[in-house]
CSV table of C-alpha atoms in Angstrom, one decimal:
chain,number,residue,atom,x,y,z
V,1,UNK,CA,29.5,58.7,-65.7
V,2,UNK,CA,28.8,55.6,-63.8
V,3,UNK,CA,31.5,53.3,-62.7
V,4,UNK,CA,31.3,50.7,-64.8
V,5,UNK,CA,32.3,48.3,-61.9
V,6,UNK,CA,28.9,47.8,-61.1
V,7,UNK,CA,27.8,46.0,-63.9
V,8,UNK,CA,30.0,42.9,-62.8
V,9,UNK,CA,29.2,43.0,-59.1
V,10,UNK,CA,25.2,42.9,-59.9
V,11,UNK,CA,25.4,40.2,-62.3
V,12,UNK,CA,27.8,38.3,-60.0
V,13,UNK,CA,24.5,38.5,-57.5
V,14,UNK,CA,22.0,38.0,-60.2
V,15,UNK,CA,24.2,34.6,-61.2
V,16,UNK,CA,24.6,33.7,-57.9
V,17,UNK,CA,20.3,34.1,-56.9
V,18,UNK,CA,20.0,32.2,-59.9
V,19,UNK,CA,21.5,29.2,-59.6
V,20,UNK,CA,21.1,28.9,-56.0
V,21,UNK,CA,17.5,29.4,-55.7
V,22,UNK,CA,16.3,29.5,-59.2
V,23,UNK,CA,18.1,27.6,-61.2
V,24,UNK,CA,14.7,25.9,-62.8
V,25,UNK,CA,13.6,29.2,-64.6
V,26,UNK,CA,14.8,30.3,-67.8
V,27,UNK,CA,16.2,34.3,-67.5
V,28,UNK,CA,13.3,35.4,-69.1
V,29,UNK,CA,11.5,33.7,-66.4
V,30,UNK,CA,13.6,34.8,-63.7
V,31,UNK,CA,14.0,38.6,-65.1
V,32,UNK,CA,10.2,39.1,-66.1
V,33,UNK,CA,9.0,37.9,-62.4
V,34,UNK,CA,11.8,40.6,-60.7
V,35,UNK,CA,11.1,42.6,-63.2
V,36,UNK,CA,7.3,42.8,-62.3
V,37,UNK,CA,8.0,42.7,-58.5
V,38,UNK,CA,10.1,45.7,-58.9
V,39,UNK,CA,7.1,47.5,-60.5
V,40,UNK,CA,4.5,46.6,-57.7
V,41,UNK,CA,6.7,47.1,-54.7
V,42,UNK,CA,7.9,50.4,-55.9
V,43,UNK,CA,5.0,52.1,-57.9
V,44,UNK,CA,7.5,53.2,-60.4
V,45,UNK,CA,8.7,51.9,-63.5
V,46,UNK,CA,11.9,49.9,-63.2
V,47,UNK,CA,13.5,51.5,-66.6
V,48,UNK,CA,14.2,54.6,-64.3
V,49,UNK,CA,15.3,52.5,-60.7
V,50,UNK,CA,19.2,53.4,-60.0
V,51,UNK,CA,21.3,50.6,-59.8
V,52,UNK,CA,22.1,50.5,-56.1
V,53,UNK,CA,18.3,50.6,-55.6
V,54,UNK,CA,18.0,47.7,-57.8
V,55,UNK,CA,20.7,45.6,-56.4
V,56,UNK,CA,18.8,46.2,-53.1
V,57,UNK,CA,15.8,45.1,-54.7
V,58,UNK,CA,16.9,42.2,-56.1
V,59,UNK,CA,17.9,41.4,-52.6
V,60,UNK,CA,14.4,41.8,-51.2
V,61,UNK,CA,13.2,39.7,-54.5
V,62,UNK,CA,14.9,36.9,-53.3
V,63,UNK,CA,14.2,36.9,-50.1
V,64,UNK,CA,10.4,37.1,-50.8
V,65,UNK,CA,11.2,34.1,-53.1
V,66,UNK,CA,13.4,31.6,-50.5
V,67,UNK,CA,10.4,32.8,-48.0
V,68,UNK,CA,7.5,31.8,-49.8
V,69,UNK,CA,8.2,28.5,-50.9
């Protein structure tokens, strides 16, 4: 089983990237954009991306965001 633990420590991130740098878009917004960039960067659908792959991900996803703007 998965630690559960991990659940609170992404969406920690996820709140924190959101209001920081995001805080404009709804979280359909924000999780359909990710969502999307997941999917292109990787080739793979993101229904079967492991968690600590995501995390890093999401990581990359903002960064991407802060430097295109």
């Amino acid at each position: 089983m998965r630690d559960p633990k991990r659940i609170e420590k992404f969406i920690r991130k996820l709140a924190d990237y959101w209001k920081t740098y995001i805080p404009d878009w709804r979280f359909g917004q924000f999780m359909s954009n990710f969502l999307g960039f997941v999917e292109h960067e990787t080739k793979r659908d993101s229904f079967f991306i492991e968690d600590d792959e995501m995390n890093k991900l999401l990581d990359e996803y903002v960064k991407w965001l802060h430097e295109s703007r």
